[in-house]
Amino acid sequence: MNFLEYAPAPESPSILHLRKEYGLFIDGEFVKGHGKPFATISPSSEKHIAQIANANAKDVDVAVAAARRAYDRTWSKLSGADRGKFLFRIARLVQERARELAVAESLDNGKPIKESRDVDVPLVAAWFFYYAGWADKLDYAGLGASPAALGVAAQVIPWNFPLLMLAWKIAPALAAGNTVVLKPAETTPLTALLFAEILQQAELPAGVVNILTGAGDTGAALVNHPDVNKVAFTGSTAVGRAIAKSTAGTGKKLTLELGGKAANIVFDDAPIDQAVEGIVNGIFFNQGHVCCAGSRLLVQENIHEEVVDRLKRRLSTLRLGDPLDKNTDIGAINSREQLDRIRELSDIGEAEGADRWTADCAIPENGFWFAPTIFDNVSTSSRIAREEIFGPVLSVLTFRTPAEAISKANNTPYGLSAGIWSDKGSKILAVADQLKAGVIWANTFNRFDPASPFGGYKESGYGREGGRHGLAAYLQTSIDAGASRTPVAARTTITKKVTK
Amino acid sequence: MSRLAVPKTYKLYIGGKFPRSESGRTYEVATAKGAFLANAAKASRKDARDAVVAARAAVAGWTGATGYNRGQVLYRIAELLEGRHAQFAGEIASSEGISLAAAAREVDAAIDVWVWYAGWADKYVQVAGNGNPVSGPYFNLSTPEPTGVVAIVAPQASSLLGLVSVIAPAVVTGNTVVVVASETAPLSAISLAEVLATSDVPGGVINILTGSPAEIAPWLASHADVNALDLAGAERLDWVDLQISAADTLKRVLTPVTGVPAPSLDRIVAFTETKTVWHTKSLI
Amino acid sequence: MTLVNPVVLAPAARAIQMLGGDLTETSLRLHLEGLSGVDAVGLEERAAALGTRSIKTASKAWALDKIIELIDLTTLEGADTPGKVRSLVAKAMTPDPGDMTTPRVAAVCVYGDMVPYAVDALGAAHSRGTGNGINIAAVATAFPSGRASLRVKLADTADAVAAGADEIDMVIDRGAFLSGRYGQVFDDIVAVKEACRRENGTYAHLKVILETGELNTYDNVRRASWLAILAGGDFIKTSTGKVAPAATLPVTLLMLQVVRDWHHLTGERIGVKPAGGIRTSKDAIKYLVTVAETAGEEWLTPSLFRFGASSLLNDVLLQRQKIRTGHYSGPDYVTVD
């Protein structure tokens, strides 16, 4: 037998007890939505998972009102210590139901179970645990004495790390004393709804967290609702830009975590085996559906061939397939729409003359799949070197000197993350100094921790999530206190301007 | 017979030089009572563009300077202002229509603002940064860095104090600035430029435009090579439009304030980017 | 280090192929120091990730048999006696008397003076270099410390080979390596290799024990692995089992990366033997996964991969019984050796 064709080792979905349909989670209860319900499917099989309620503007009103009521009557009156205890409870419940959440995430999102089990869900628990401890220590956050909460936070999250992004948003918001209305992505609502059940088990006061499922229009209605004080968005730069415009002049505090086109810089003195692993992890983790993915490999010219050769051999060992199989390395692409975009950009890369190489792996019949792909000899002006592909596609470029590496790495409107591989400490620190990116991984890649701030420069957004810095996004600073806002009457003209 | 005074020609301050507006335009600056004071240069969009180019060129050197060095450069501005205290007081008193004593107090305050911010140059990183205890064998450090080129609409009142209160927090970290001075009282801004030109501030780090903020600000707000926008003095402009325009390249924006922004660390941090560096740790 | 009077090293074919004919202490040092560094955290993370593979059903059954086939069943005690060795050999030949489908182990591994007893006990089951049957591996070169003169080490080796050892597990001089005398370590290995030569001109297989627990750093392990291969080693082996830590998954992964790279460069396959500390089937399966996903599945053969172990065998047998019977077995249902 061929040992490497490991026998199937699927995680059983029988651990899940899903409902046939899910309502909106408003004021502590699941309620019917007023929009047209939609189905969530498994991207690896295209099979129906559950029917999901769709929130329209009226539901948004109700949810924001519930959050406001909870803020005024309950949450703002609670001590920091008690807020912290609720967050600790949530962290523990996530740990207790970790396997179930991991299976649901892989089912709904398509990511390999080993990632949802070993990365996403443990980080979710860690995020709540970390921010739980801050809730009664806000005086020490460096924002002055007794920093005030903002009020109601509107949060819109993407489909690539559905539950983890929820944790990144909700944990600091609640620790800082805000209440929340959160909208998960249309294609991945499942774990947010399971999370709502966890909130019920934790006996979190009604209305403190409300979860609205729906598509882009639900998100737009939420962030543009006049009674929200804070908007937090993770997603595409295009939508982030629209939100920055629509919230201009409203006084809503805004944090945006948007796209990226990270350079992963490999110098000729790099620890080569670890660098190859880092490149693989940088772009093929979560099928490349990662805003901070190392999608541009910048490799020093004198080791270019060796690195690409090692990379191809390594990629040939990646296992693509059933996300629930514990040995799967590459899962399904999250949606047909995303698959189409990856295909389109890859075709463009080929048409632009880059050398395409695709790992030889069997593609399942049903579902959305894209085999790990490398484009070699990509030029800096190529679209695949500039646009975020958000898929398992790596563009390889070369450089000759550190200065050239820095200049090419920074030559992008984005600035979320970057990688540096070298055994020479002084070079690493000097290069890190000059990279315009919010997160720099040296001799590692795609590491996340609740204590570590995450967020980008330039068009990758503003504000930081994680760490002490992540609290500042949900508390008033002296600048927020003095900020001007236009009278409500003037806002209609603003909305008009955005839509043009 | 009294001596005939020699009036000053007020020009722009771009890249360490004092050009006239490329448009050749000037506008009349009058005292609070309406008497003619001077013809100030009326900057055009092309002057704004040139100022951004100068500011961008100055970023690498200024950002690369040590905090200790930037602190001394800012303190030097305070020293030079102190020496020309009387000139500034006179200019402010005549253009803003306040008493000489009140003008002198504004100059005092402006000098003190420089001194206060100068001291932050080698400290803000410590206070706004963090060592992060991540769960793994990693060194992990977050430090704030200057965001790049900051365009500023200076407060319209308190022409000197307002101006330094927005410039100093931006440049102390290593940002370079293009600032549009008070439209009605621009003279002390240009006199400040004369101080800057003879100080140790490298050319291009602080660029000062006079003229109409309503005309120039939109060009700065939409300029793709500007990283941040401080609308402190834009209260009477259509500033929401400016903020919307700035969103095209996701500039960091501070919205208008009433009066003069108080000295604060928040203003410093507002135009910084937190960079977090991870590195593996191991003995073997 | 002097260029005026270069210290010329023993001629070893692989080293000459790789470094050129003027093989000196200096050229060897420059070569070893030019090897890519190892980032410990990344290496350990990769090993941990390989350790999460889930090997089930048919794959697991295959893996358990494979583990047995790859075992160097070992006894290396001061208290070893002919009786103990006979018992070990009996276990090697019939690991599970209750299930005659159980494969035999690859070799027994004993001290040099015990080789005659092993030869005697194995009888016809002894492979004698044919590739069929069970090999006898002898530790030599003043195992485990290696602290003896080269003359003694060579005599130790030749003695074991003459007594019928098919494989020699030598130790490198870690003191010399750590003090930078790479040439001395190299010459020792070349000399021991020569001492493995039998009268008929064939060689006993040479496994070079790096004692990675004493080399301490991964950079040292990579250099020592490379050095041992250049000097002619057929196998590189992690440990004596007498020093903690003995074999670890990251160290083994690193050594597998070296033999993978060597193969890519020269087309020649070198063996790897983790030894010491691998006691459970679960751990051993992680090693199989690491071999298959690093060097390739073709390395899962006794000529290219071995486990140096003693208690591992019984744990594998318990797992085999579990698969065969469907219920958990107990230590009284496997034999002690």
mmCIF file of C-alpha atoms in Angstrom, chain C residues 135-326:
data_model
loop_
_atom_site.group_PDB
_atom_site.id
_atom_site.type_symbol
_atom_site.label_atom_id
_atom_site.label_comp_id
_atom_site.label_asym_id
_atom_site.label_seq_id
_atom_site.Cartn_x
_atom_site.Cartn_y
_atom_site.Cartn_z
ATOM 1 C CA ASN C 135 21.033 -8.327 11.148
ATOM 2 C CA ILE C 136 23.351 -8.013 14.090
ATOM 3 C CA ALA C 137 24.323 -4.473 14.922
ATOM 4 C CA ALA C 138 27.147 -3.851 17.374
ATOM 5 C CA VAL C 139 27.892 -0.600 19.087
ATOM 6 C CA ALA C 140 31.594 0.100 18.901
ATOM 7 C CA THR C 141 34.257 2.810 19.241
ATOM 8 C CA ALA C 142 34.146 2.917 23.043
ATOM 9 C CA PHE C 143 30.380 3.368 23.073
ATOM 10 C CA PRO C 144 28.718 5.416 24.514
ATOM 11 C CA SER C 145 31.286 8.094 25.384
ATOM 12 C CA GLY C 146 33.781 7.392 22.613
ATOM 13 C CA ARG C 147 36.537 8.401 24.978
ATOM 14 C CA ALA C 148 39.313 6.078 23.887
ATOM 15 C CA SER C 149 42.244 6.263 21.514
ATOM 16 C CA LEU C 150 41.511 5.774 17.836
ATOM 17 C CA ARG C 151 43.566 2.565 18.011
ATOM 18 C CA VAL C 152 41.207 1.160 20.616
ATOM 19 C CA LYS C 153 38.125 2.324 18.729
ATOM 20 C CA LEU C 154 39.316 0.641 15.552
ATOM 21 C CA ALA C 155 40.117 -2.558 17.405
ATOM 22 C CA ASP C 156 36.676 -2.444 19.005
ATOM 23 C CA THR C 157 35.134 -2.118 15.559
ATOM 24 C CA ALA C 158 37.234 -4.766 13.836
ATOM 25 C CA ASP C 159 36.553 -7.161 16.678
ATOM 26 C CA ALA C 160 32.799 -6.860 16.298
ATOM 27 C CA VAL C 161 32.948 -7.175 12.522
ATOM 28 C CA ALA C 162 35.145 -10.262 12.814
ATOM 29 C CA ALA C 163 32.685 -11.745 15.286
ATOM 30 C CA GLY C 164 29.908 -11.441 12.714
ATOM 31 C CA ALA C 165 28.376 -7.993 13.171
ATOM 32 C CA ASP C 166 26.574 -6.829 10.036
ATOM 33 C CA GLU C 167 26.297 -3.258 11.216
ATOM 34 C CA ILE C 168 28.512 -1.054 13.346
ATOM 35 C CA ASP C 169 26.989 1.770 15.387
ATOM 36 C CA MET C 170 29.918 4.087 16.097
ATOM 37 C CA VAL C 171 29.925 7.282 18.143
ATOM 38 C CA ILE C 172 31.574 10.488 17.020
ATOM 39 C CA ASP C 173 33.989 12.390 19.231
ATOM 40 C CA ARG C 174 31.621 15.070 20.485
ATOM 41 C CA GLY C 175 34.431 16.817 22.340
ATOM 42 C CA ALA C 176 36.392 17.217 19.136
ATOM 43 C CA PHE C 177 33.266 18.360 17.277
ATOM 44 C CA LEU C 178 32.274 20.947 19.872
ATOM 45 C CA SER C 179 35.794 22.346 19.980
ATOM 46 C CA GLY C 180 35.750 22.744 16.226
ATOM 47 C CA ARG C 181 38.117 19.917 15.304
ATOM 48 C CA TYR C 182 35.900 18.754 12.482
ATOM 49 C CA GLY C 183 38.847 17.187 10.681
ATOM 50 C CA GLN C 184 39.527 14.851 13.550
ATOM 51 C CA VAL C 185 35.908 13.722 13.695
ATOM 52 C CA PHE C 186 36.015 13.217 9.954
ATOM 53 C CA ASP C 187 39.238 11.192 9.982
ATOM 54 C CA ASP C 188 37.909 9.015 12.805
ATOM 55 C CA ILE C 189 34.817 8.116 10.808
ATOM 56 C CA VAL C 190 36.863 7.355 7.690
ATOM 57 C CA ALA C 191 39.126 5.118 9.753
ATOM 58 C CA VAL C 192 36.235 3.311 11.440
ATOM 59 C CA LYS C 193 34.612 2.790 8.069
ATOM 60 C CA GLU C 194 37.798 1.130 6.916
ATOM 61 C CA ALA C 195 37.769 -1.018 10.043
ATOM 62 C CA CYS C 196 34.311 -2.213 8.984
ATOM 63 C CA ARG C 197 35.916 -3.922 6.012
ATOM 64 C CA ARG C 198 35.624 -7.662 6.115
ATOM 65 C CA GLU C 199 38.233 -10.043 4.826
ATOM 66 C CA ASN C 200 36.240 -10.620 1.660
ATOM 67 C CA GLY C 201 36.331 -6.903 0.865
ATOM 68 C CA THR C 202 32.718 -6.180 1.798
ATOM 69 C CA TYR C 203 31.878 -3.728 4.554
ATOM 70 C CA ALA C 204 29.708 -3.888 7.600
ATOM 71 C CA HIS C 205 27.172 -1.065 7.413
ATOM 72 C CA LEU C 206 28.309 1.960 9.368
ATOM 73 C CA LYS C 207 25.848 3.942 11.458
ATOM 74 C CA VAL C 208 27.316 7.148 12.820
ATOM 75 C CA ILE C 209 25.884 8.194 16.167
ATOM 76 C CA LEU C 210 25.951 11.981 16.512
ATOM 77 C CA GLU C 211 24.704 12.036 20.120
ATOM 78 C CA THR C 212 22.535 15.025 19.319
ATOM 79 C CA GLY C 213 21.761 15.612 22.983
ATOM 80 C CA GLU C 214 25.383 16.609 23.480
ATOM 81 C CA LEU C 215 25.764 18.526 20.234
ATOM 82 C CA ASN C 216 22.989 20.647 21.679
ATOM 83 C CA THR C 217 22.139 22.951 18.779
ATOM 84 C CA TYR C 218 20.322 22.141 15.570
ATOM 85 C CA ASP C 219 23.018 23.902 13.578
ATOM 86 C CA ASN C 220 25.512 21.447 15.070
ATOM 87 C CA VAL C 221 23.258 18.517 14.244
ATOM 88 C CA ARG C 222 23.022 19.607 10.633
ATOM 89 C CA ARG C 223 26.798 20.048 10.363
ATOM 90 C CA ALA C 224 27.540 16.760 12.096
ATOM 91 C CA SER C 225 25.037 14.936 9.867
ATOM 92 C CA TRP C 226 26.641 16.389 6.792
ATOM 93 C CA LEU C 227 30.114 15.594 8.102
ATOM 94 C CA ALA C 228 29.208 11.991 8.871
ATOM 95 C CA ILE C 229 27.809 11.528 5.376
ATOM 96 C CA LEU C 230 30.860 13.109 3.736
ATOM 97 C CA ALA C 231 33.122 10.779 5.727
ATOM 98 C CA GLY C 232 31.291 7.715 4.460
ATOM 99 C CA GLY C 233 28.584 6.885 6.998
ATOM 100 C CA ASP C 234 25.780 4.665 5.662
ATOM 101 C CA PHE C 235 23.387 5.804 8.364
ATOM 102 C CA ILE C 236 23.246 8.809 10.638
ATOM 103 C CA LYS C 237 21.890 8.000 14.054
ATOM 104 C CA THR C 238 20.668 10.411 16.682
ATOM 105 C CA SER C 239 21.767 9.009 20.002
ATOM 106 C CA THR C 240 23.337 6.370 22.155
ATOM 107 C CA GLY C 241 20.282 6.263 24.386
ATOM 108 C CA LYS C 242 22.557 7.071 27.306
ATOM 109 C CA VAL C 243 22.215 10.856 27.107
ATOM 110 C CA ALA C 244 19.059 12.895 27.492
ATOM 111 C CA PRO C 245 17.512 14.090 25.312
ATOM 112 C CA ALA C 246 17.884 11.102 23.035
ATOM 113 C CA ALA C 247 15.915 10.952 19.780
ATOM 114 C CA THR C 248 13.394 13.712 19.296
ATOM 115 C CA LEU C 249 11.082 14.259 16.381
ATOM 116 C CA PRO C 250 12.603 17.664 15.455
ATOM 117 C CA VAL C 251 16.150 16.277 15.457
ATOM 118 C CA THR C 252 15.066 13.331 13.336
ATOM 119 C CA LEU C 253 13.211 15.645 10.976
ATOM 120 C CA LEU C 254 16.361 17.728 10.606
ATOM 121 C CA MET C 255 18.486 14.666 9.844
ATOM 122 C CA LEU C 256 15.893 13.511 7.325
ATOM 123 C CA GLN C 257 16.109 16.912 5.650
ATOM 124 C CA VAL C 258 19.863 16.410 5.365
ATOM 125 C CA VAL C 259 19.578 12.982 3.748
ATOM 126 C CA ARG C 260 16.819 14.293 1.485
ATOM 127 C CA ASP C 261 19.095 17.131 0.361
ATOM 128 C CA TRP C 262 22.024 14.749 -0.068
ATOM 129 C CA HIS C 263 19.908 12.519 -2.239
ATOM 130 C CA HIS C 264 18.713 15.470 -4.287
ATOM 131 C CA LEU C 265 22.316 16.541 -4.789
ATOM 132 C CA THR C 266 23.961 13.169 -5.454
ATOM 133 C CA GLY C 267 21.251 10.596 -6.073
ATOM 134 C CA GLU C 268 22.578 8.573 -3.135
ATOM 135 C CA ARG C 269 20.358 7.505 -0.243
ATOM 136 C CA ILE C 270 21.629 7.634 3.329
ATOM 137 C CA GLY C 271 19.797 6.014 6.244
ATOM 138 C CA VAL C 272 18.522 7.632 9.428
ATOM 139 C CA LYS C 273 18.132 6.008 12.817
ATOM 140 C CA PRO C 274 16.472 7.726 15.740
ATOM 141 C CA ALA C 275 17.374 5.866 18.899
ATOM 142 C CA GLY C 276 16.353 6.153 22.509
ATOM 143 C CA GLY C 277 13.139 7.419 23.987
ATOM 144 C CA ILE C 278 10.701 6.150 21.358
ATOM 145 C CA ARG C 279 8.506 3.910 23.459
ATOM 146 C CA THR C 280 4.996 4.036 22.030
ATOM 147 C CA SER C 281 3.378 3.132 18.738
ATOM 148 C CA LYS C 282 1.837 6.571 18.673
ATOM 149 C CA ASP C 283 5.277 8.187 18.782
ATOM 150 C CA ALA C 284 6.739 5.765 16.275
ATOM 151 C CA ILE C 285 3.935 6.485 13.808
ATOM 152 C CA LYS C 286 4.813 10.176 14.014
ATOM 153 C CA TYR C 287 8.319 9.210 12.905
ATOM 154 C CA LEU C 288 6.973 7.202 9.976
ATOM 155 C CA VAL C 289 4.894 10.187 8.907
ATOM 156 C CA THR C 290 7.927 12.426 9.216
ATOM 157 C CA VAL C 291 10.052 10.084 7.125
ATOM 158 C CA ALA C 292 7.410 9.713 4.425
ATOM 159 C CA GLU C 293 6.663 13.428 4.177
ATOM 160 C CA THR C 294 10.282 14.567 4.357
ATOM 161 C CA ALA C 295 12.618 12.108 2.662
ATOM 162 C CA GLY C 296 9.883 10.164 0.936
ATOM 163 C CA GLU C 297 8.066 6.909 1.361
ATOM 164 C CA GLU C 298 10.934 4.945 -0.221
ATOM 165 C CA TRP C 299 12.880 5.600 2.979
ATOM 166 C CA LEU C 300 10.502 3.364 4.928
ATOM 167 C CA THR C 301 12.672 0.342 4.455
ATOM 168 C CA PRO C 302 15.202 -1.263 6.828
ATOM 169 C CA SER C 303 18.150 -0.225 4.672
ATOM 170 C CA LEU C 304 17.219 3.421 5.085
ATOM 171 C CA PHE C 305 15.391 3.814 8.355
ATOM 172 C CA ARG C 306 15.586 2.167 11.759
ATOM 173 C CA PHE C 307 14.236 2.676 15.202
ATOM 174 C CA GLY C 308 16.758 2.041 17.975
ATOM 175 C CA ALA C 309 14.402 0.799 20.659
ATOM 176 C CA SER C 310 13.585 -1.893 23.172
ATOM 177 C CA SER C 311 10.245 -1.291 24.881
ATOM 178 C CA LEU C 312 8.674 0.084 21.663
ATOM 179 C CA LEU C 313 8.223 -3.424 20.277
ATOM 180 C CA ASN C 314 5.842 -4.552 22.997
ATOM 181 C CA ASP C 315 3.705 -1.462 22.700
ATOM 182 C CA VAL C 316 3.378 -2.092 18.961
ATOM 183 C CA LEU C 317 2.428 -5.701 19.672
ATOM 184 C CA LEU C 318 -0.293 -4.574 22.076
ATOM 185 C CA GLN C 319 -1.665 -2.280 19.380
ATOM 186 C CA ARG C 320 -1.573 -5.092 16.826
ATOM 187 C CA GLN C 321 -3.515 -7.314 19.215
ATOM 188 C CA LYS C 322 -6.051 -4.559 19.697
ATOM 189 C CA ILE C 323 -6.587 -4.312 15.945
ATOM 190 C CA ARG C 324 -6.801 -8.106 15.568
ATOM 191 C CA THR C 325 -9.150 -8.761 18.484
ATOM 192 C CA GLY C 326 -11.033 -5.494 18.680
#
